PDB file of C-alpha atoms in Angstrom:
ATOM      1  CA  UNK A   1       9.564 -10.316 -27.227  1.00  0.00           C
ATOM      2  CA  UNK A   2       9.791  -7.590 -29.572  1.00  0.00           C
ATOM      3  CA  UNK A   3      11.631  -4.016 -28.528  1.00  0.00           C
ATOM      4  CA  UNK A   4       8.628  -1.845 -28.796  1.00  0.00           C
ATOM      5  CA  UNK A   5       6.320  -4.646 -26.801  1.00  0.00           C
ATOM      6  CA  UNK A   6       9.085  -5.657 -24.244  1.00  0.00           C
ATOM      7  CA  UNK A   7       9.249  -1.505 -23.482  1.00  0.00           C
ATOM      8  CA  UNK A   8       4.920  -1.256 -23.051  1.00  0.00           C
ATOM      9  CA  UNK A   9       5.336  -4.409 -20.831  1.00  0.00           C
ATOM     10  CA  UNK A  10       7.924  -2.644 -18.701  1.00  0.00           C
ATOM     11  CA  UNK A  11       5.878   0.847 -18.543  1.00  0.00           C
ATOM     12  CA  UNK A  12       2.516  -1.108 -17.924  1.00  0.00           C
ATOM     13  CA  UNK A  13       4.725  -2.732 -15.139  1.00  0.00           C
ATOM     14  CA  UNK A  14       6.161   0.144 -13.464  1.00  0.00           C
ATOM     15  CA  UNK A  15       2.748   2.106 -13.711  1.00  0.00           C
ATOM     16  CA  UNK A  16       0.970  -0.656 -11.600  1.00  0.00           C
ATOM     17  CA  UNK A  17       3.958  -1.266  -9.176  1.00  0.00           C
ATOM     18  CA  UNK A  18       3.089   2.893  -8.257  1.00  0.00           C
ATOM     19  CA  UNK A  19      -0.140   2.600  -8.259  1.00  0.00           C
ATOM     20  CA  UNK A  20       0.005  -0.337  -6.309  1.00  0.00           C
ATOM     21  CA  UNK A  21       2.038   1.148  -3.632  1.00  0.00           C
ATOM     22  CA  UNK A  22      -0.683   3.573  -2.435  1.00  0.00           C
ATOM     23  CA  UNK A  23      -3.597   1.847  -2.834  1.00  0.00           C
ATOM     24  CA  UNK A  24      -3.916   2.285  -6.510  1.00  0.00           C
ATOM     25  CA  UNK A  25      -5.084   0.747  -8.920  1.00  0.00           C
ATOM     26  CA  UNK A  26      -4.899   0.959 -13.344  1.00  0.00           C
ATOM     27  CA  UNK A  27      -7.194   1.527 -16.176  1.00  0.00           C
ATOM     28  CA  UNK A  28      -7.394   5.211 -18.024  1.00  0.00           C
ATOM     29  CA  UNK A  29      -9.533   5.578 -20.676  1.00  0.00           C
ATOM     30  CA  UNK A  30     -11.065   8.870 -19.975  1.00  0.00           C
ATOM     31  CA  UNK A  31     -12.541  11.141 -22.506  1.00  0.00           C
ATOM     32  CA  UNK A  32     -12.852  14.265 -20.631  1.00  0.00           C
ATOM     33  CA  UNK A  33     -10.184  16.601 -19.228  1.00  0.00           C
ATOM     34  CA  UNK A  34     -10.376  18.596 -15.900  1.00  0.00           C
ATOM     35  CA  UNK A  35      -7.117  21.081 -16.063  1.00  0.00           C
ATOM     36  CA  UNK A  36      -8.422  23.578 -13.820  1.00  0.00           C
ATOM     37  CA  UNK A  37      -6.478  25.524 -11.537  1.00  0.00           C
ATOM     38  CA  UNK A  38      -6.911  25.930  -8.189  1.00  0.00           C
ATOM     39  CA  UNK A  39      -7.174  29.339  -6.328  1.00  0.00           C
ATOM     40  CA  UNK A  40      -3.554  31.357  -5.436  1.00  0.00           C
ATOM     41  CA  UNK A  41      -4.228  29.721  -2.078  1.00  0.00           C
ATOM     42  CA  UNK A  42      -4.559  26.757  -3.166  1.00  0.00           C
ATOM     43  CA  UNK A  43      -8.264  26.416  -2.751  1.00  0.00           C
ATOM     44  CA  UNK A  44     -10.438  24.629  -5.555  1.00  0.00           C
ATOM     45  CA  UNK A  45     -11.869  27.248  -7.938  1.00  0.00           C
ATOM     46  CA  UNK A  46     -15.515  27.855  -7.918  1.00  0.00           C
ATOM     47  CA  UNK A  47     -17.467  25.180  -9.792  1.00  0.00           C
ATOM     48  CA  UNK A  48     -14.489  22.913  -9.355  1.00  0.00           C
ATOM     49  CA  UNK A  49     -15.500  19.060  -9.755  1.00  0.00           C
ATOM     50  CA  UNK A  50     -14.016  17.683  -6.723  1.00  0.00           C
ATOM     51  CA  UNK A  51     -15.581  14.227  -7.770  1.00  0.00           C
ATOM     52  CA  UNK A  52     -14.491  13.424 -11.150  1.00  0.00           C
ATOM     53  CA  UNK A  53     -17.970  13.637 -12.730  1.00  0.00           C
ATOM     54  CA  UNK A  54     -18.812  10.788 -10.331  1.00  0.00           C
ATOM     55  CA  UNK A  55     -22.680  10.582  -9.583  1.00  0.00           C
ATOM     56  CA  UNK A  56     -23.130  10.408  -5.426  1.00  0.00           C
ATOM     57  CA  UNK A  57     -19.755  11.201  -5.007  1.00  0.00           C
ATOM     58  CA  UNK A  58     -19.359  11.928  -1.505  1.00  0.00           C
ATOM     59  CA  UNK A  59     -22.725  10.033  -0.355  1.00  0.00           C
ATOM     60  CA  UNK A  60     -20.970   7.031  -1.614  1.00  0.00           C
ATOM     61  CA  UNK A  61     -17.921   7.402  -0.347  1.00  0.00           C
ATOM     62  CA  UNK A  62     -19.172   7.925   3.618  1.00  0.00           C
ATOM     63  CA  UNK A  63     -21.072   4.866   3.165  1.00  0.00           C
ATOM     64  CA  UNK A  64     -17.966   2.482   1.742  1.00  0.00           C
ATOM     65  CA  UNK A  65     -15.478   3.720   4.010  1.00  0.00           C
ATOM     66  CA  UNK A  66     -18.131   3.689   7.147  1.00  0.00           C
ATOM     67  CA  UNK A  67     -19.198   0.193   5.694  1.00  0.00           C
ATOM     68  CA  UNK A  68     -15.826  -1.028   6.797  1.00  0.00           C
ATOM     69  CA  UNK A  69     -15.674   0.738   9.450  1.00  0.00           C
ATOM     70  CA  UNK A  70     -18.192  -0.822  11.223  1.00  0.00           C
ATOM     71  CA  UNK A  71     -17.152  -4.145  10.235  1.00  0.00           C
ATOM     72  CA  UNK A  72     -13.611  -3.925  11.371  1.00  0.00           C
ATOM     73  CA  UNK A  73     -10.788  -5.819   9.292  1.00  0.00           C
ATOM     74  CA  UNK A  74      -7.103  -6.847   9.513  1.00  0.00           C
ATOM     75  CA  UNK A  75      -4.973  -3.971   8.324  1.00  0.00           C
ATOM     76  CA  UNK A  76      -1.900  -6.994   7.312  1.00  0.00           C
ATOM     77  CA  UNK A  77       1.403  -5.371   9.394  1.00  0.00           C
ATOM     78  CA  UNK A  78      -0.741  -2.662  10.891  1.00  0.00           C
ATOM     79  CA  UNK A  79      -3.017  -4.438  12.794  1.00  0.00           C
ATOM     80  CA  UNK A  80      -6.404  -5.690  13.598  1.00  0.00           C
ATOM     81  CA  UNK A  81      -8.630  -2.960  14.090  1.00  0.00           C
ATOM     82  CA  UNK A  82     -12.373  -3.518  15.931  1.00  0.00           C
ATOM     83  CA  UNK A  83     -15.760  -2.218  14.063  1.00  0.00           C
ATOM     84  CA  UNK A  84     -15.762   1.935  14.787  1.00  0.00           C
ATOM     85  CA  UNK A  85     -17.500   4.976  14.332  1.00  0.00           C
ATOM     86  CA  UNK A  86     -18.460   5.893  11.023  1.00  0.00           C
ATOM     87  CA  UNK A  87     -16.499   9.186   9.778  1.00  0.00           C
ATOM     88  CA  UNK A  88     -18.451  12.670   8.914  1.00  0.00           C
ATOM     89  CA  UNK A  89     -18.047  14.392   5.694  1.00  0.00           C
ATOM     90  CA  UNK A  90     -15.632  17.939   6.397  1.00  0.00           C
ATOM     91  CA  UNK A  91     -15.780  20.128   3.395  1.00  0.00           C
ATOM     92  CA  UNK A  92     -12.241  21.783   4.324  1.00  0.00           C
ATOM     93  CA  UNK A  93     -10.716  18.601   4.202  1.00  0.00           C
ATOM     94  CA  UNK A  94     -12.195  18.033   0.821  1.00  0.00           C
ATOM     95  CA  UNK A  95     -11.178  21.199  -0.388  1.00  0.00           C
ATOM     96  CA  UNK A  96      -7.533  20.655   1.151  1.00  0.00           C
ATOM     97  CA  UNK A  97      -7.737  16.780  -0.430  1.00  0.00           C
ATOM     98  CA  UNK A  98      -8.952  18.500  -3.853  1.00  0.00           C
ATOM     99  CA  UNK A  99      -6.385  21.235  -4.359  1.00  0.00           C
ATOM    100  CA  UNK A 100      -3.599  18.332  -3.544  1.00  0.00           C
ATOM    101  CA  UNK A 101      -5.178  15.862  -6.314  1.00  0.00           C
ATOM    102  CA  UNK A 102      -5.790  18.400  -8.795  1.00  0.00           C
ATOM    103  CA  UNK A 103      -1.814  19.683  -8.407  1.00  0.00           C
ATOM    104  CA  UNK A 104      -1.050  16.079  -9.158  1.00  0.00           C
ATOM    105  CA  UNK A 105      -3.050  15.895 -12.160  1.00  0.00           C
ATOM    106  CA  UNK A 106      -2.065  18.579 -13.658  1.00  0.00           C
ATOM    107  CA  UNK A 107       1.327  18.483 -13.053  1.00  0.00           C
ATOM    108  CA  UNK A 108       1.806  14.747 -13.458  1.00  0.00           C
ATOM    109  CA  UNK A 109       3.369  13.416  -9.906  1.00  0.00           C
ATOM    110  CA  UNK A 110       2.335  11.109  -7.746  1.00  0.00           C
ATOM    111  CA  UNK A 111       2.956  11.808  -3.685  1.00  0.00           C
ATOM    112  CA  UNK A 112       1.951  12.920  -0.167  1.00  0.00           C
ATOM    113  CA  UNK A 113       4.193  15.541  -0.305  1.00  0.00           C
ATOM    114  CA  UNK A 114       3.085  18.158  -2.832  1.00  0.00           C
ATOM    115  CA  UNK A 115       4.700  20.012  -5.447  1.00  0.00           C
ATOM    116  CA  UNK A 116       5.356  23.180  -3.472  1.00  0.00           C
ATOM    117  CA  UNK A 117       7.287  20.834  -0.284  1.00  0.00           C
ATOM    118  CA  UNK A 118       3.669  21.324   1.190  1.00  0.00           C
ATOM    119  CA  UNK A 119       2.841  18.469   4.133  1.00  0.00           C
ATOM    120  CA  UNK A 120      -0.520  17.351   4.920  1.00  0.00           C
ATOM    121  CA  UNK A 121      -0.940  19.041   7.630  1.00  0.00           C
ATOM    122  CA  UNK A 122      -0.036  22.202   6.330  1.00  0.00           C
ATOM    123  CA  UNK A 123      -2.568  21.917   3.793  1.00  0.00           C
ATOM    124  CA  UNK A 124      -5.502  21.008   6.307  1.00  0.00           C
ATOM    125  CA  UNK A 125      -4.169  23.934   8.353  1.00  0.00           C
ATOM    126  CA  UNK A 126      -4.392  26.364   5.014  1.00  0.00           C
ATOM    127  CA  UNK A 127      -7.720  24.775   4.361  1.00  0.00           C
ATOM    128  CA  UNK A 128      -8.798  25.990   7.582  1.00  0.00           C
ATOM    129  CA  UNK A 129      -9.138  22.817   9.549  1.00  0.00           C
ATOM    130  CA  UNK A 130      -8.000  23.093  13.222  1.00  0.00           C
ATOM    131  CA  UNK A 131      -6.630  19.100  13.719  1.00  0.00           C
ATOM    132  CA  UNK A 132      -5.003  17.206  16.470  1.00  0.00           C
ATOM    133  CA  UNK A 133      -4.618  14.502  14.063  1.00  0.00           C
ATOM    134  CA  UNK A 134      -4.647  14.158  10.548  1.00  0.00           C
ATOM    135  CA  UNK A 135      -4.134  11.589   7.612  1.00  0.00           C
ATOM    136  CA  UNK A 136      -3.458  11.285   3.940  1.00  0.00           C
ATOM    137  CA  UNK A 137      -4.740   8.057   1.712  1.00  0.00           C
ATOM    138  CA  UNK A 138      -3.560   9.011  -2.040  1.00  0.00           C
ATOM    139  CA  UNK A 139      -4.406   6.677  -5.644  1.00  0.00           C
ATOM    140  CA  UNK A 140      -4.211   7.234  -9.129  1.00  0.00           C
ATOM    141  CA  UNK A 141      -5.950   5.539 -12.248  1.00  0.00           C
ATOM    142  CA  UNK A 142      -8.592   4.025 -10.318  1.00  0.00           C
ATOM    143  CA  UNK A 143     -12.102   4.888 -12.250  1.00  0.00           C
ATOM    144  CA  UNK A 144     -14.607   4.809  -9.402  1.00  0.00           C
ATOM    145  CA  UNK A 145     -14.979   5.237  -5.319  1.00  0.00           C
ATOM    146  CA  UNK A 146     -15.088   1.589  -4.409  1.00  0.00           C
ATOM    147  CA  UNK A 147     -12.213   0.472  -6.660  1.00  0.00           C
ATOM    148  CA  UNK A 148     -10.754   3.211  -4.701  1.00  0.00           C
ATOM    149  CA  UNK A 149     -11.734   2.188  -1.451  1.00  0.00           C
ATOM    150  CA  UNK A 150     -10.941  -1.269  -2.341  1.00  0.00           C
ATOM    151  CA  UNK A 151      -7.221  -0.556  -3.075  1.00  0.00           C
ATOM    152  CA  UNK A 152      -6.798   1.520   0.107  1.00  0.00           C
ATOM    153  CA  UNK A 153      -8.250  -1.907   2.041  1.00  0.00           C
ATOM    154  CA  UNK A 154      -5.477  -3.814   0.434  1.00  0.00           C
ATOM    155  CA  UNK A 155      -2.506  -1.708   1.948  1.00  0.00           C
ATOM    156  CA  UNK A 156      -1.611  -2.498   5.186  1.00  0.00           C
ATOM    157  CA  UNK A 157      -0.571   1.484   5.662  1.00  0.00           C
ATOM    158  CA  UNK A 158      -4.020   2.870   3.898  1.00  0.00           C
ATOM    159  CA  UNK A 159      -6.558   0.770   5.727  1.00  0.00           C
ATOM    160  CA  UNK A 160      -4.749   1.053   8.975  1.00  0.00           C
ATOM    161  CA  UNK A 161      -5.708   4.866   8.138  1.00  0.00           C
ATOM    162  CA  UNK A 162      -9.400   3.997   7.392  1.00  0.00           C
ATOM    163  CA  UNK A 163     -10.024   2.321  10.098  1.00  0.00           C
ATOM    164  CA  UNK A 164      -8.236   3.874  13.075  1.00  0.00           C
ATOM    165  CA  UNK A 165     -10.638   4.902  15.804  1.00  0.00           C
ATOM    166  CA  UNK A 166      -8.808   8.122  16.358  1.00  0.00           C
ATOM    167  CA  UNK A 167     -10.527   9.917  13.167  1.00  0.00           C
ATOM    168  CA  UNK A 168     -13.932  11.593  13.087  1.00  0.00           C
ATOM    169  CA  UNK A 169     -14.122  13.601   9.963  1.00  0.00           C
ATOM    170  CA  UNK A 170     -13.255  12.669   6.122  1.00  0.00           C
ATOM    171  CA  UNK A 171     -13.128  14.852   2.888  1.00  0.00           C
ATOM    172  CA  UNK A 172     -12.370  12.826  -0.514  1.00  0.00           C
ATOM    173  CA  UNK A 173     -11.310  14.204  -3.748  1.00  0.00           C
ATOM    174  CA  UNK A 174     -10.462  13.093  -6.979  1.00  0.00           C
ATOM    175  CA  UNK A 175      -9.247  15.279 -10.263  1.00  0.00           C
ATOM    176  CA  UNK A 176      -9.136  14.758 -13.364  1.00  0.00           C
ATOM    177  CA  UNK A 177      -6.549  15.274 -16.479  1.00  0.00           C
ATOM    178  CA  UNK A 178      -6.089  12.552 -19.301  1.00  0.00           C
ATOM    179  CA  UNK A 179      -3.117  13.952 -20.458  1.00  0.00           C
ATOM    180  CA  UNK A 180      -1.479  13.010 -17.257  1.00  0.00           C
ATOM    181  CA  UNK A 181       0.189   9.596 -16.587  1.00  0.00           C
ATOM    182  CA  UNK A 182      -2.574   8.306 -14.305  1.00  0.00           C
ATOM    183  CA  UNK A 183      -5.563  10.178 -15.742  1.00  0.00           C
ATOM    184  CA  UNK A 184      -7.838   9.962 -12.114  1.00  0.00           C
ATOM    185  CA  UNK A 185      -5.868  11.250  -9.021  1.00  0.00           C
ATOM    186  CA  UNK A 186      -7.657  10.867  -5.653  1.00  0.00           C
ATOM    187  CA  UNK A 187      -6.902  12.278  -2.023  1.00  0.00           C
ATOM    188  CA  UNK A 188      -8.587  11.128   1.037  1.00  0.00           C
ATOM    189  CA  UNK A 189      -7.846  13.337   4.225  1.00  0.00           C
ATOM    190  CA  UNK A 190      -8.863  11.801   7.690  1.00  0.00           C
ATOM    191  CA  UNK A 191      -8.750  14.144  10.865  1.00  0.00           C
ATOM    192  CA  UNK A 192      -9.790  14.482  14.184  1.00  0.00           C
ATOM    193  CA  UNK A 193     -10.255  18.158  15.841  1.00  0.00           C
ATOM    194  CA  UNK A 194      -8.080  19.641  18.047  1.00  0.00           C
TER     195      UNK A 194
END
């Protein structure tokens, strides 16, 4: 194998390997770029795309992840988890899960814990979302909802999240910025109330 192939084989490698370990999945060939900033508080901006451009955006997403809800599955290590009630769309938990994705995107890092040394729950909490309980799904490069959805299903971690009983509202976001490694960046945050 020649130098310059053997070294797009290796990056190509390691970029699915962290993809794959949160529910990711690969492909960027966007021609758009969303480098907006967020709000001193964090906040999305006004007129920020929390969806990517997406058509249906959140009306698609309640209905795939509440589609397996109801269905049940086998979460792998986490479980077998019975069919459940469907999740409600909370727009502070979409704004929390969009100012977390776009900070990834436009900074180029992949992980729960953001930038800053924010948590997940601080963020809800900043987003003004009172929880007793509270999770984080993230992806990168994956171009649409369901391939989304679909990689979560295949971690044992991620779909355990989907699917646990305890959860009753959902906000998903996804940002934008091709000059990042990933290109799509995508937060789903899961709560209950306290």
């Amino acid at each position: 194998m020649k130098p310059d192939t053997a070294r797009r084989w290796v990056t190509a490698m390691a970029l699915t390997a962290a993809m794959a370990a949160c529910g990711g999945g690969s492909g960027n060939d966007e021609t758009s770029d969303d480098t907006a900033s967020p709000n001193d508080d964090g906040s999305p901006s006004a007129g920020a795309d929390i969806a990517c451009g997406l058509p249906d955006f959140q009306a698609e997403a309640l209905r795939l992840i509440n589609q397996r809800r109801a269905a049940g599955a086998s979460c792998g290590t986490r479980g077998s988890f019975a069919p459940t009630t469907a999740l409600t769309w909370d727009p502070k938990l979409a704004q929390a899960a969009y100012g977390h994705a776009l900070d990834m995107a436009n900074h180029d890092y992949f992980s729960h814990t953001g930038r800053n040394g924010s948590t997940l729950g601080q963020r809800v909490s900043a987003a003004g979302y009172t929880w007793s309980a509270v999770a984080e799904n993230i992806a990168a490069g994956t171009r649409s909802v369901s391939a989304t959805v679909d990689g979560w299903m295949g971690s044992d971690g991620h779909c355990a999240n989907l699917m646990s009983p305890g959860y009753r509202h959902a906000g998903l976001a996804c940002a934008l910025n091709t000059g990042s490694t990933y290109g799509r960046y995508w937060v789903l945050n899961l709560a209950a109330p306290r």
